[in-house]
């Protein structure tokens, strides 16, 4: 009886070890870098839109309605602080500031 149980256990182990495993699908390719997309469109404001959708929405979601409600002067210091937290490069910050300046209240 012990030999039968041992044989079944070994056989089950071999069958489980030899079965093909489920293959993992490769992850989707990352979106293009914002700098590349900004140069493709040729517009700094378009680069800011891409930057906002790529970086700002990680923390803020789609909360972009507050930009037109305030002047650029009111938002400038806050944007600089958030750019540091988001670890934006100088070019990314400049693109984002141009976007905010274009969309801000006059």
PDB file of N, CA and C in Angstrom:
ATOM      1  N   UNK A   1       0.821  -1.189   0.000  1.00  0.00           N
ATOM      2  CA  UNK A   1       0.000   0.000   0.000  1.00  0.00           C
ATOM      3  C   UNK A   1       0.868   1.257   0.000  1.00  0.00           C
ATOM      4  N   UNK A   2       1.928   1.249   0.823  1.00  0.00           N
ATOM      5  CA  UNK A   2       2.810   2.403   0.881  1.00  0.00           C
ATOM      6  C   UNK A   2       3.518   2.613  -0.456  1.00  0.00           C
ATOM      7  N   UNK A   3       3.880   1.497  -1.118  1.00  0.00           N
ATOM      8  CA  UNK A   3       4.560   1.602  -2.407  1.00  0.00           C
ATOM      9  C   UNK A   3       3.628   2.197  -3.466  1.00  0.00           C
ATOM     10  N   UNK A   4       2.349   1.846  -3.411  1.00  0.00           N
ATOM     11  CA  UNK A   4       1.378   2.364  -4.368  1.00  0.00           C
ATOM     12  C   UNK A   4       1.193   3.879  -4.188  1.00  0.00           C
ATOM     13  N   UNK A   5       1.055   4.315  -2.950  1.00  0.00           N
ATOM     14  CA  UNK A   5       0.892   5.750  -2.661  1.00  0.00           C
ATOM     15  C   UNK A   5       2.140   6.512  -3.080  1.00  0.00           C
ATOM     16  N   UNK A   6       3.310   5.967  -2.805  1.00  0.00           N
ATOM     17  CA  UNK A   6       4.567   6.595  -3.195  1.00  0.00           C
ATOM     18  C   UNK A   6       4.689   6.686  -4.716  1.00  0.00           C
ATOM     19  N   UNK A   7       4.311   5.621  -5.410  1.00  0.00           N
ATOM     20  CA  UNK A   7       4.370   5.607  -6.877  1.00  0.00           C
ATOM     21  C   UNK A   7       3.406   6.631  -7.474  1.00  0.00           C
ATOM     22  N   UNK A   8       2.204   6.733  -6.945  1.00  0.00           N
ATOM     23  CA  UNK A   8       1.213   7.714  -7.429  1.00  0.00           C
ATOM     24  C   UNK A   8       1.706   9.138  -7.172  1.00  0.00           C
ATOM     25  N   UNK A   9       2.293   9.378  -6.018  1.00  0.00           N
ATOM     26  CA  UNK A   9       2.822  10.705  -5.678  1.00  0.00           C
ATOM     27  C   UNK A   9       3.940  11.097  -6.629  1.00  0.00           C
ATOM     28  N   UNK A  10       4.850  10.157  -6.896  1.00  0.00           N
ATOM     29  CA  UNK A  10       5.967  10.445  -7.813  1.00  0.00           C
ATOM     30  C   UNK A  10       5.436  10.694  -9.223  1.00  0.00           C
ATOM     31  N   UNK A  11       4.498   9.878  -9.658  1.00  0.00           N
ATOM     32  CA  UNK A  11       3.911  10.036 -10.986  1.00  0.00           C
ATOM     33  C   UNK A  11       3.201  11.391 -11.119  1.00  0.00           C
ATOM     34  N   UNK A  12       2.457  11.773 -10.103  1.00  0.00           N
ATOM     35  CA  UNK A  12       1.766  13.061 -10.121  1.00  0.00           C
ATOM     36  C   UNK A  12       2.769  14.216 -10.157  1.00  0.00           C
ATOM     37  N   UNK A  13       3.851  14.088  -9.412  1.00  0.00           N
ATOM     38  CA  UNK A  13       4.888  15.126  -9.408  1.00  0.00           C
ATOM     39  C   UNK A  13       5.520  15.281 -10.783  1.00  0.00           C
ATOM     40  N   UNK A  14       5.799  14.170 -11.436  1.00  0.00           N
ATOM     41  CA  UNK A  14       6.406  14.202 -12.772  1.00  0.00           C
ATOM     42  C   UNK A  14       5.441  14.824 -13.771  1.00  0.00           C
ATOM     43  N   UNK A  15       4.161  14.464 -13.702  1.00  0.00           N
ATOM     44  CA  UNK A  15       3.168  15.009 -14.630  1.00  0.00           C
ATOM     45  C   UNK A  15       3.039  16.515 -14.438  1.00  0.00           C
ATOM     46  N   UNK A  16       2.972  16.974 -13.209  1.00  0.00           N
ATOM     47  CA  UNK A  16       2.848  18.407 -12.933  1.00  0.00           C
ATOM     48  C   UNK A  16       4.102  19.150 -13.385  1.00  0.00           C
ATOM     49  N   UNK A  17       5.270  18.572 -13.145  1.00  0.00           N
ATOM     50  CA  UNK A  17       6.522  19.234 -13.508  1.00  0.00           C
ATOM     51  C   UNK A  17       6.716  19.294 -15.020  1.00  0.00           C
ATOM     52  N   UNK A  18       6.184  18.364 -15.752  1.00  0.00           N
ATOM     53  CA  UNK A  18       6.395  18.296 -17.203  1.00  0.00           C
ATOM     54  C   UNK A  18       5.323  19.008 -18.019  1.00  0.00           C
ATOM     55  N   UNK A  19       4.251  19.453 -17.399  1.00  0.00           N
ATOM     56  CA  UNK A  19       3.209  20.139 -18.174  1.00  0.00           C
ATOM     57  C   UNK A  19       3.709  21.516 -18.582  1.00  0.00           C
ATOM     58  N   UNK A  20       3.335  21.985 -19.784  1.00  0.00           N
ATOM     59  CA  UNK A  20       3.776  23.322 -20.217  1.00  0.00           C
ATOM     60  C   UNK A  20       3.123  24.399 -19.353  1.00  0.00           C
ATOM     61  N   UNK A  21       3.889  25.389 -19.038  1.00  0.00           N
ATOM     62  CA  UNK A  21       3.396  26.480 -18.210  1.00  0.00           C
ATOM     63  C   UNK A  21       2.705  27.503 -19.096  1.00  0.00           C
ATOM     64  N   UNK A  22       1.789  28.256 -18.523  1.00  0.00           N
ATOM     65  CA  UNK A  22       1.104  29.318 -19.265  1.00  0.00           C
ATOM     66  C   UNK A  22       2.116  30.405 -19.588  1.00  0.00           C
ATOM     67  N   UNK A  23       2.175  30.786 -20.842  1.00  0.00           N
ATOM     68  CA  UNK A  23       3.137  31.811 -21.233  1.00  0.00           C
ATOM     69  C   UNK A  23       2.576  33.192 -20.909  1.00  0.00           C
ATOM     70  N   UNK A  24       3.430  34.047 -20.433  1.00  0.00           N
ATOM     71  CA  UNK A  24       3.026  35.406 -20.115  1.00  0.00           C
ATOM     72  C   UNK A  24       3.079  36.241 -21.390  1.00  0.00           C
ATOM     73  N   UNK A  25       2.060  37.046 -21.579  1.00  0.00           N
ATOM     74  CA  UNK A  25       2.085  37.936 -22.728  1.00  0.00           C
ATOM     75  C   UNK A  25       2.994  39.113 -22.386  1.00  0.00           C
ATOM     76  N   UNK A  26       3.774  39.586 -23.333  1.00  0.00           N
ATOM     77  CA  UNK A  26       4.663  40.701 -23.032  1.00  0.00           C
ATOM     78  C   UNK A  26       3.849  41.962 -22.740  1.00  0.00           C
ATOM     79  N   UNK A  27       4.352  42.821 -21.865  1.00  0.00           N
ATOM     80  CA  UNK A  27       3.621  44.048 -21.549  1.00  0.00           C
ATOM     81  C   UNK A  27       3.558  44.953 -22.773  1.00  0.00           C
ATOM     82  N   UNK A  28       2.536  45.808 -22.852  1.00  0.00           N
ATOM     83  CA  UNK A  28       2.439  46.708 -24.001  1.00  0.00           C
ATOM     84  C   UNK A  28       3.608  47.691 -23.990  1.00  0.00           C
ATOM     85  N   UNK A  29       4.012  48.166 -25.140  1.00  0.00           N
ATOM     86  CA  UNK A  29       5.130  49.108 -25.177  1.00  0.00           C
ATOM     87  C   UNK A  29       4.749  50.411 -24.481  1.00  0.00           C
ATOM     88  N   UNK A  30       5.705  51.079 -23.848  1.00  0.00           N
ATOM     89  CA  UNK A  30       5.394  52.328 -23.159  1.00  0.00           C
ATOM     90  C   UNK A  30       5.019  53.412 -24.160  1.00  0.00           C
ATOM     91  N   UNK A  31       4.230  54.405 -23.716  1.00  0.00           N
ATOM     92  CA  UNK A  31       3.867  55.492 -24.622  1.00  0.00           C
ATOM     93  C   UNK A  31       5.113  56.299 -24.991  1.00  0.00           C
ATOM     94  N   UNK A  32       5.084  57.013 -26.094  1.00  0.00           N
ATOM     95  CA  UNK A  32       6.260  57.793 -26.480  1.00  0.00           C
ATOM     96  C   UNK A  32       6.567  58.849 -25.436  1.00  0.00           C
ATOM     97  N   UNK A  33       7.826  59.170 -25.305  1.00  0.00           N
ATOM     98  CA  UNK A  33       8.248  60.181 -24.337  1.00  0.00           C
ATOM     99  C   UNK A  33       7.615  61.523 -24.692  1.00  0.00           C
ATOM    100  N   UNK A  34       7.226  62.323 -23.684  1.00  0.00           N
ATOM    101  CA  UNK A  34       6.592  63.614 -23.958  1.00  0.00           C
ATOM    102  C   UNK A  34       7.455  64.536 -24.817  1.00  0.00           C
ATOM    103  N   UNK A  35       8.791  64.496 -24.628  1.00  0.00           N
ATOM    104  CA  UNK A  35       9.651  65.372 -25.419  1.00  0.00           C
ATOM    105  C   UNK A  35       9.547  65.012 -26.900  1.00  0.00           C
ATOM    106  N   UNK A  36       9.491  63.727 -27.193  1.00  0.00           N
ATOM    107  CA  UNK A  36       9.395  63.284 -28.581  1.00  0.00           C
ATOM    108  C   UNK A  36       8.067  63.726 -29.166  1.00  0.00           C
ATOM    109  N   UNK A  37       6.994  63.542 -28.430  1.00  0.00           N
ATOM    110  CA  UNK A  37       5.678  63.921 -28.922  1.00  0.00           C
ATOM    111  C   UNK A  37       5.591  65.428 -29.135  1.00  0.00           C
ATOM    112  N   UNK A  38       6.230  66.208 -28.268  1.00  0.00           N
ATOM    113  CA  UNK A  38       6.193  67.663 -28.415  1.00  0.00           C
ATOM    114  C   UNK A  38       6.930  68.087 -29.677  1.00  0.00           C
ATOM    115  N   UNK A  39       8.044  67.457 -29.990  1.00  0.00           N
ATOM    116  CA  UNK A  39       8.767  67.841 -31.191  1.00  0.00           C
ATOM    117  C   UNK A  39       8.041  67.387 -32.438  1.00  0.00           C
ATOM    118  N   UNK A  40       7.284  66.303 -32.346  1.00  0.00           N
ATOM    119  CA  UNK A  40       6.536  65.834 -33.506  1.00  0.00           C
ATOM    120  C   UNK A  40       5.432  66.822 -33.848  1.00  0.00           C
ATOM    121  N   UNK A  41       4.718  67.314 -32.849  1.00  0.00           N
ATOM    122  CA  UNK A  41       3.629  68.241 -33.116  1.00  0.00           C
ATOM    123  C   UNK A  41       4.154  69.625 -33.466  1.00  0.00           C
ATOM    124  N   UNK A  42       5.348  69.959 -32.983  1.00  0.00           N
ATOM    125  CA  UNK A  42       5.931  71.250 -33.302  1.00  0.00           C
ATOM    126  C   UNK A  42       5.370  72.387 -32.479  1.00  0.00           C
ATOM    127  N   UNK A  43       4.564  72.117 -31.507  1.00  0.00           N
ATOM    128  CA  UNK A  43       3.948  73.167 -30.713  1.00  0.00           C
ATOM    129  C   UNK A  43       4.278  72.967 -29.247  1.00  0.00           C
ATOM    130  N   UNK A  44       4.769  74.033 -28.626  1.00  0.00           N
ATOM    131  CA  UNK A  44       5.091  73.949 -27.200  1.00  0.00           C
ATOM    132  C   UNK A  44       3.824  73.717 -26.393  1.00  0.00           C
ATOM    133  N   UNK A  45       2.732  74.355 -26.811  1.00  0.00           N
ATOM    134  CA  UNK A  45       1.477  74.173 -26.098  1.00  0.00           C
ATOM    135  C   UNK A  45       1.012  72.719 -26.187  1.00  0.00           C
ATOM    136  N   UNK A  46       1.188  72.103 -27.348  1.00  0.00           N
ATOM    137  CA  UNK A  46       0.833  70.690 -27.497  1.00  0.00           C
ATOM    138  C   UNK A  46       1.711  69.831 -26.597  1.00  0.00           C
ATOM    139  N   UNK A  47       2.992  70.213 -26.457  1.00  0.00           N
ATOM    140  CA  UNK A  47       3.883  69.498 -25.542  1.00  0.00           C
ATOM    141  C   UNK A  47       3.393  69.611 -24.116  1.00  0.00           C
ATOM    142  N   UNK A  48       2.849  70.768 -23.752  1.00  0.00           N
ATOM    143  CA  UNK A  48       2.298  70.963 -22.413  1.00  0.00           C
ATOM    144  C   UNK A  48       1.076  70.103 -22.170  1.00  0.00           C
ATOM    145  N   UNK A  49       0.251  69.952 -23.194  1.00  0.00           N
ATOM    146  CA  UNK A  49      -0.931  69.094 -23.071  1.00  0.00           C
ATOM    147  C   UNK A  49      -0.491  67.655 -22.845  1.00  0.00           C
ATOM    148  N   UNK A  50       0.491  67.226 -23.609  1.00  0.00           N
ATOM    149  CA  UNK A  50       1.008  65.862 -23.457  1.00  0.00           C
ATOM    150  C   UNK A  50       1.622  65.693 -22.073  1.00  0.00           C
ATOM    151  N   UNK A  51       2.386  66.699 -21.631  1.00  0.00           N
ATOM    152  CA  UNK A  51       3.024  66.646 -20.314  1.00  0.00           C
ATOM    153  C   UNK A  51       1.961  66.563 -19.219  1.00  0.00           C
ATOM    154  N   UNK A  52       0.922  67.385 -19.339  1.00  0.00           N
ATOM    155  CA  UNK A  52      -0.133  67.375 -18.327  1.00  0.00           C
ATOM    156  C   UNK A  52      -0.829  66.028 -18.283  1.00  0.00           C
ATOM    157  N   UNK A  53      -1.091  65.451 -19.450  1.00  0.00           N
ATOM    158  CA  UNK A  53      -1.785  64.161 -19.452  1.00  0.00           C
ATOM    159  C   UNK A  53      -0.875  63.034 -18.979  1.00  0.00           C
ATOM    160  N   UNK A  54       0.433  63.170 -19.180  1.00  0.00           N
ATOM    161  CA  UNK A  54       1.354  62.106 -18.782  1.00  0.00           C
ATOM    162  C   UNK A  54       1.766  62.207 -17.327  1.00  0.00           C
ATOM    163  N   UNK A  55       2.063  63.393 -16.850  1.00  0.00           N
ATOM    164  CA  UNK A  55       2.631  63.557 -15.504  1.00  0.00           C
ATOM    165  C   UNK A  55       1.599  64.023 -14.477  1.00  0.00           C
ATOM    166  N   UNK A  56       0.845  65.061 -14.799  1.00  0.00           N
ATOM    167  CA  UNK A  56      -0.049  65.674 -13.809  1.00  0.00           C
ATOM    168  C   UNK A  56      -1.202  64.764 -13.415  1.00  0.00           C
ATOM    169  N   UNK A  57      -1.692  63.993 -14.377  1.00  0.00           N
ATOM    170  CA  UNK A  57      -2.852  63.157 -14.096  1.00  0.00           C
ATOM    171  C   UNK A  57      -2.529  61.977 -13.184  1.00  0.00           C
ATOM    172  N   UNK A  58      -1.236  61.707 -12.949  1.00  0.00           N
ATOM    173  CA  UNK A  58      -0.889  60.628 -12.019  1.00  0.00           C
ATOM    174  C   UNK A  58      -1.401  60.952 -10.617  1.00  0.00           C
ATOM    175  N   UNK A  59      -1.302  62.213 -10.221  1.00  0.00           N
ATOM    176  CA  UNK A  59      -1.761  62.617  -8.889  1.00  0.00           C
ATOM    177  C   UNK A  59      -3.135  63.285  -8.925  1.00  0.00           C
ATOM    178  N   UNK A  60      -3.402  64.036  -9.987  1.00  0.00           N
ATOM    179  CA  UNK A  60      -4.594  64.873 -10.028  1.00  0.00           C
ATOM    180  C   UNK A  60      -5.751  64.292 -10.824  1.00  0.00           C
ATOM    181  N   UNK A  61      -5.561  63.181 -11.483  1.00  0.00           N
ATOM    182  CA  UNK A  61      -6.625  62.654 -12.336  1.00  0.00           C
ATOM    183  C   UNK A  61      -6.856  63.615 -13.498  1.00  0.00           C
ATOM    184  N   UNK A  62      -8.098  63.788 -13.896  1.00  0.00           N
ATOM    185  CA  UNK A  62      -8.404  64.706 -14.993  1.00  0.00           C
ATOM    186  C   UNK A  62      -8.882  66.055 -14.479  1.00  0.00           C
ATOM    187  N   UNK A  63      -8.328  66.515 -13.396  1.00  0.00           N
ATOM    188  CA  UNK A  63      -8.723  67.788 -12.809  1.00  0.00           C
ATOM    189  C   UNK A  63      -7.979  68.933 -13.494  1.00  0.00           C
ATOM    190  N   UNK A  64      -8.363  69.271 -14.698  1.00  0.00           N
ATOM    191  CA  UNK A  64      -7.692  70.365 -15.404  1.00  0.00           C
ATOM    192  C   UNK A  64      -8.583  71.592 -15.512  1.00  0.00           C
ATOM    193  N   UNK A  65      -9.764  71.549 -14.965  1.00  0.00           N
ATOM    194  CA  UNK A  65     -10.694  72.668 -15.052  1.00  0.00           C
ATOM    195  C   UNK A  65     -10.282  73.883 -14.258  1.00  0.00           C
ATOM    196  N   UNK A  66      -9.371  73.728 -13.300  1.00  0.00           N
ATOM    197  CA  UNK A  66      -8.974  74.875 -12.479  1.00  0.00           C
ATOM    198  C   UNK A  66      -7.973  75.786 -13.173  1.00  0.00           C
ATOM    199  N   UNK A  67      -7.309  75.334 -14.219  1.00  0.00           N
ATOM    200  CA  UNK A  67      -6.302  76.141 -14.905  1.00  0.00           C
ATOM    201  C   UNK A  67      -6.908  77.415 -15.493  1.00  0.00           C
ATOM    202  N   UNK A  68      -8.032  77.357 -16.230  1.00  0.00           N
ATOM    203  CA  UNK A  68      -8.581  78.591 -16.799  1.00  0.00           C
ATOM    204  C   UNK A  68      -9.218  79.526 -15.769  1.00  0.00           C
ATOM    205  N   UNK A  69      -9.404  79.071 -14.543  1.00  0.00           N
ATOM    206  CA  UNK A  69     -10.066  79.895 -13.530  1.00  0.00           C
ATOM    207  C   UNK A  69      -9.115  80.847 -12.811  1.00  0.00           C
ATOM    208  N   UNK A  70      -7.815  80.655 -12.968  1.00  0.00           N
ATOM    209  CA  UNK A  70      -6.830  81.478 -12.265  1.00  0.00           C
ATOM    210  C   UNK A  70      -5.864  82.091 -13.259  1.00  0.00           C
ATOM    211  N   UNK A  71      -5.238  83.196 -12.855  1.00  0.00           N
ATOM    212  CA  UNK A  71      -4.244  83.824 -13.718  1.00  0.00           C
ATOM    213  C   UNK A  71      -2.946  83.033 -13.650  1.00  0.00           C
ATOM    214  N   UNK A  72      -2.089  83.265 -14.626  1.00  0.00           N
ATOM    215  CA  UNK A  72      -0.805  82.576 -14.656  1.00  0.00           C
ATOM    216  C   UNK A  72       0.037  82.961 -13.448  1.00  0.00           C
ATOM    217  N   UNK A  73      -0.026  84.225 -13.041  1.00  0.00           N
ATOM    218  CA  UNK A  73       0.753  84.686 -11.887  1.00  0.00           C
ATOM    219  C   UNK A  73       0.340  83.934 -10.619  1.00  0.00           C
ATOM    220  N   UNK A  74      -0.939  83.653 -10.482  1.00  0.00           N
ATOM    221  CA  UNK A  74      -1.425  82.916  -9.316  1.00  0.00           C
ATOM    222  C   UNK A  74      -0.932  81.464  -9.321  1.00  0.00           C
ATOM    223  N   UNK A  75      -0.733  80.908 -10.491  1.00  0.00           N
ATOM    224  CA  UNK A  75      -0.385  79.502 -10.605  1.00  0.00           C
ATOM    225  C   UNK A  75       1.107  79.233 -10.738  1.00  0.00           C
ATOM    226  N   UNK A  76       1.901  80.257 -11.054  1.00  0.00           N
ATOM    227  CA  UNK A  76       3.306  80.033 -11.411  1.00  0.00           C
ATOM    228  C   UNK A  76       4.116  79.385 -10.287  1.00  0.00           C
ATOM    229  N   UNK A  77       4.068  79.923  -9.067  1.00  0.00           N
ATOM    230  CA  UNK A  77       4.850  79.352  -7.959  1.00  0.00           C
ATOM    231  C   UNK A  77       4.406  77.919  -7.656  1.00  0.00           C
ATOM    232  N   UNK A  78       3.112  77.711  -7.658  1.00  0.00           N
ATOM    233  CA  UNK A  78       2.577  76.379  -7.382  1.00  0.00           C
ATOM    234  C   UNK A  78       3.030  75.382  -8.448  1.00  0.00           C
ATOM    235  N   UNK A  79       3.033  75.824  -9.697  1.00  0.00           N
ATOM    236  CA  UNK A  79       3.459  74.946 -10.786  1.00  0.00           C
ATOM    237  C   UNK A  79       4.943  74.596 -10.650  1.00  0.00           C
ATOM    238  N   UNK A  80       5.770  75.545 -10.254  1.00  0.00           N
ATOM    239  CA  UNK A  80       7.200  75.278 -10.057  1.00  0.00           C
ATOM    240  C   UNK A  80       7.401  74.227  -8.965  1.00  0.00           C
ATOM    241  N   UNK A  81       6.652  74.355  -7.875  1.00  0.00           N
ATOM    242  CA  UNK A  81       6.771  73.392  -6.780  1.00  0.00           C
ATOM    243  C   UNK A  81       6.319  71.998  -7.218  1.00  0.00           C
ATOM    244  N   UNK A  82       5.222  71.945  -7.962  1.00  0.00           N
ATOM    245  CA  UNK A  82       4.729  70.644  -8.417  1.00  0.00           C
ATOM    246  C   UNK A  82       5.666  70.036  -9.458  1.00  0.00           C
ATOM    247  N   UNK A  83       6.315  70.864 -10.264  1.00  0.00           N
ATOM    248  CA  UNK A  83       7.267  70.357 -11.255  1.00  0.00           C
ATOM    249  C   UNK A  83       8.440  69.674 -10.562  1.00  0.00           C
ATOM    250  N   UNK A  84       8.880  70.230  -9.426  1.00  0.00           N
ATOM    251  CA  UNK A  84       9.961  69.597  -8.669  1.00  0.00           C
ATOM    252  C   UNK A  84       9.514  68.248  -8.114  1.00  0.00           C
ATOM    253  N   UNK A  85       8.294  68.207  -7.568  1.00  0.00           N
ATOM    254  CA  UNK A  85       7.786  66.948  -7.018  1.00  0.00           C
ATOM    255  C   UNK A  85       7.607  65.893  -8.097  1.00  0.00           C
ATOM    256  N   UNK A  86       7.204  66.319  -9.295  1.00  0.00           N
ATOM    257  CA  UNK A  86       6.998  65.389 -10.403  1.00  0.00           C
ATOM    258  C   UNK A  86       8.307  65.041 -11.106  1.00  0.00           C
ATOM    259  N   UNK A  87       9.407  65.683 -10.670  1.00  0.00           N
ATOM    260  CA  UNK A  87      10.742  65.445 -11.231  1.00  0.00           C
ATOM    261  C   UNK A  87      10.771  65.709 -12.737  1.00  0.00           C
ATOM    262  N   UNK A  88      10.230  66.868 -13.125  1.00  0.00           N
ATOM    263  CA  UNK A  88      10.234  67.258 -14.529  1.00  0.00           C
ATOM    264  C   UNK A  88      11.567  67.898 -14.880  1.00  0.00           C
ATOM    265  N   UNK A  89      11.998  67.680 -16.101  1.00  0.00           N
ATOM    266  CA  UNK A  89      13.216  68.339 -16.573  1.00  0.00           C
ATOM    267  C   UNK A  89      12.893  69.808 -16.845  1.00  0.00           C
ATOM    268  N   UNK A  90      13.933  70.596 -17.125  1.00  0.00           N
ATOM    269  CA  UNK A  90      13.715  72.016 -17.410  1.00  0.00           C
ATOM    270  C   UNK A  90      12.849  72.189 -18.656  1.00  0.00           C
ATOM    271  N   UNK A  91      13.079  71.368 -19.674  1.00  0.00           N
ATOM    272  CA  UNK A  91      12.288  71.468 -20.908  1.00  0.00           C
ATOM    273  C   UNK A  91      10.836  71.079 -20.651  1.00  0.00           C
ATOM    274  N   UNK A  92      10.630  70.021 -19.878  1.00  0.00           N
ATOM    275  CA  UNK A  92       9.269  69.604 -19.561  1.00  0.00           C
ATOM    276  C   UNK A  92       8.553  70.682 -18.762  1.00  0.00           C
ATOM    277  N   UNK A  93       9.247  71.288 -17.820  1.00  0.00           N
ATOM    278  CA  UNK A  93       8.660  72.364 -17.028  1.00  0.00           C
ATOM    279  C   UNK A  93       8.305  73.542 -17.921  1.00  0.00           C
ATOM    280  N   UNK A  94       9.200  73.901 -18.849  1.00  0.00           N
ATOM    281  CA  UNK A  94       8.939  75.019 -19.756  1.00  0.00           C
ATOM    282  C   UNK A  94       7.719  74.736 -20.631  1.00  0.00           C
ATOM    283  N   UNK A  95       7.605  73.513 -21.137  1.00  0.00           N
ATOM    284  CA  UNK A  95       6.447  73.147 -21.954  1.00  0.00           C
ATOM    285  C   UNK A  95       5.160  73.233 -21.148  1.00  0.00           C
ATOM    286  N   UNK A  96       5.209  72.743 -19.921  1.00  0.00           N
ATOM    287  CA  UNK A  96       4.027  72.769 -19.067  1.00  0.00           C
ATOM    288  C   UNK A  96       3.639  74.200 -18.713  1.00  0.00           C
ATOM    289  N   UNK A  97       4.629  75.036 -18.430  1.00  0.00           N
ATOM    290  CA  UNK A  97       4.349  76.441 -18.089  1.00  0.00           C
ATOM    291  C   UNK A  97       3.754  77.171 -19.297  1.00  0.00           C
ATOM    292  N   UNK A  98       4.231  76.882 -20.495  1.00  0.00           N
ATOM    293  CA  UNK A  98       3.670  77.505 -21.702  1.00  0.00           C
ATOM    294  C   UNK A  98       2.215  77.092 -21.884  1.00  0.00           C
ATOM    295  N   UNK A  99       1.930  75.839 -21.611  1.00  0.00           N
ATOM    296  CA  UNK A  99       0.544  75.352 -21.701  1.00  0.00           C
ATOM    297  C   UNK A  99      -0.335  76.066 -20.688  1.00  0.00           C
ATOM    298  N   UNK A 100       0.122  76.137 -19.448  1.00  0.00           N
ATOM    299  CA  UNK A 100      -0.670  76.792 -18.394  1.00  0.00           C
ATOM    300  C   UNK A 100      -0.862  78.264 -18.709  1.00  0.00           C
ATOM    301  N   UNK A 101       0.192  78.922 -19.201  1.00  0.00           N
ATOM    302  CA  UNK A 101       0.100  80.338 -19.542  1.00  0.00           C
ATOM    303  C   UNK A 101      -0.905  80.562 -20.660  1.00  0.00           C
ATOM    304  N   UNK A 102      -0.948  79.651 -21.628  1.00  0.00           N
ATOM    305  CA  UNK A 102      -1.889  79.784 -22.742  1.00  0.00           C
ATOM    306  C   UNK A 102      -3.331  79.559 -22.290  1.00  0.00           C
ATOM    307  N   UNK A 103      -3.531  78.692 -21.317  1.00  0.00           N
ATOM    308  CA  UNK A 103      -4.886  78.340 -20.879  1.00  0.00           C
ATOM    309  C   UNK A 103      -5.376  79.155 -19.684  1.00  0.00           C
ATOM    310  N   UNK A 104      -4.475  79.878 -19.013  1.00  0.00           N
ATOM    311  CA  UNK A 104      -4.841  80.611 -17.800  1.00  0.00           C
ATOM    312  C   UNK A 104      -5.728  81.808 -18.130  1.00  0.00           C
ATOM    313  N   UNK A 105      -6.444  82.270 -17.100  1.00  0.00           N
ATOM    314  CA  UNK A 105      -7.299  83.442 -17.220  1.00  0.00           C
ATOM    315  C   UNK A 105      -6.432  84.664 -17.464  1.00  0.00           C
ATOM    316  N   UNK A 106      -6.880  85.541 -18.310  1.00  0.00           N
ATOM    317  CA  UNK A 106      -6.099  86.751 -18.643  1.00  0.00           C
ATOM    318  C   UNK A 106      -6.090  87.744 -17.519  1.00  0.00           C
TER     319      UNK A 106
END
